[in-house]
XYZ file of C-alpha atoms in Angstrom:
69
model
C 5.190 8.816 -0.974
C 7.839 10.130 -3.520
C 10.412 7.432 -2.816
C 8.072 4.872 -4.436
C 7.406 7.103 -7.474
C 11.231 7.712 -7.755
C 11.668 3.895 -7.680
C 9.011 3.092 -10.146
C 9.460 1.745 -13.598
C 7.796 3.653 -16.225
C 4.906 1.007 -16.515
C 4.073 1.091 -13.126
C 4.414 4.950 -12.565
C 0.878 5.668 -14.450
C -0.742 3.046 -11.982
C 0.943 4.570 -9.047
C -0.213 7.921 -9.608
C -3.867 7.231 -10.104
C -3.988 4.882 -7.067
C -1.410 5.630 -4.665
C -2.270 9.126 -3.106
C -5.741 8.314 -1.690
C -5.282 4.411 -0.973
C -1.798 4.413 0.324
C -2.098 7.602 2.455
C -5.360 6.510 4.056
C -3.956 3.110 4.792
C -0.719 4.399 6.215
C -2.744 6.729 8.709
C -5.076 3.766 9.786
C -1.934 1.444 10.095
C -0.121 4.269 12.279
C -3.278 4.590 14.385
C -3.429 0.658 14.902
C -6.653 0.499 12.654
C -5.631 -3.011 11.449
C -8.645 -3.912 9.654
C -9.133 -0.677 7.903
C -5.353 -0.501 6.890
C -5.530 -4.151 5.341
C -8.774 -3.082 3.518
C -6.924 -0.371 1.789
C -3.639 -2.110 1.216
C -5.552 -5.344 0.022
C -7.492 -3.123 -2.799
C -4.200 -1.522 -3.779
C -2.165 -4.840 -4.130
C -4.915 -6.105 -6.161
C -4.350 -3.525 -8.526
C -0.649 -3.195 -8.492
C 0.739 -6.785 -7.116
C 4.464 -5.960 -7.668
C 4.480 -3.177 -4.893
C 6.536 -5.085 -2.368
C 6.362 -2.205 0.275
C 2.321 -2.431 0.031
C 2.313 -6.089 0.437
C 4.589 -5.893 3.319
C 2.154 -3.329 5.087
C -0.978 -5.807 4.030
C 0.876 -8.684 5.912
C 1.458 -6.843 8.984
C -1.905 -5.669 9.341
C -3.006 -8.863 8.648
C -0.619 -10.464 11.322
C -1.520 -7.350 13.873
C -5.341 -8.154 13.268
C -4.789 -11.747 14.009
C -5.366 -13.254 10.591
């Protein structure tokens, strides 16, 4: 997700480089396939490590709403 890296502050960039490629990639694919619980689990883990990531928080909310809670 290059746009996330481009927008990241230097103190955030290091954490993004470690966690983003695997967790976000898997979570976004699950989201696109309608696997709400799987996607929510990945986004939740990511947001716990980097709570200031607003797009990830948005996707987590969407997953929870679509999964029914």
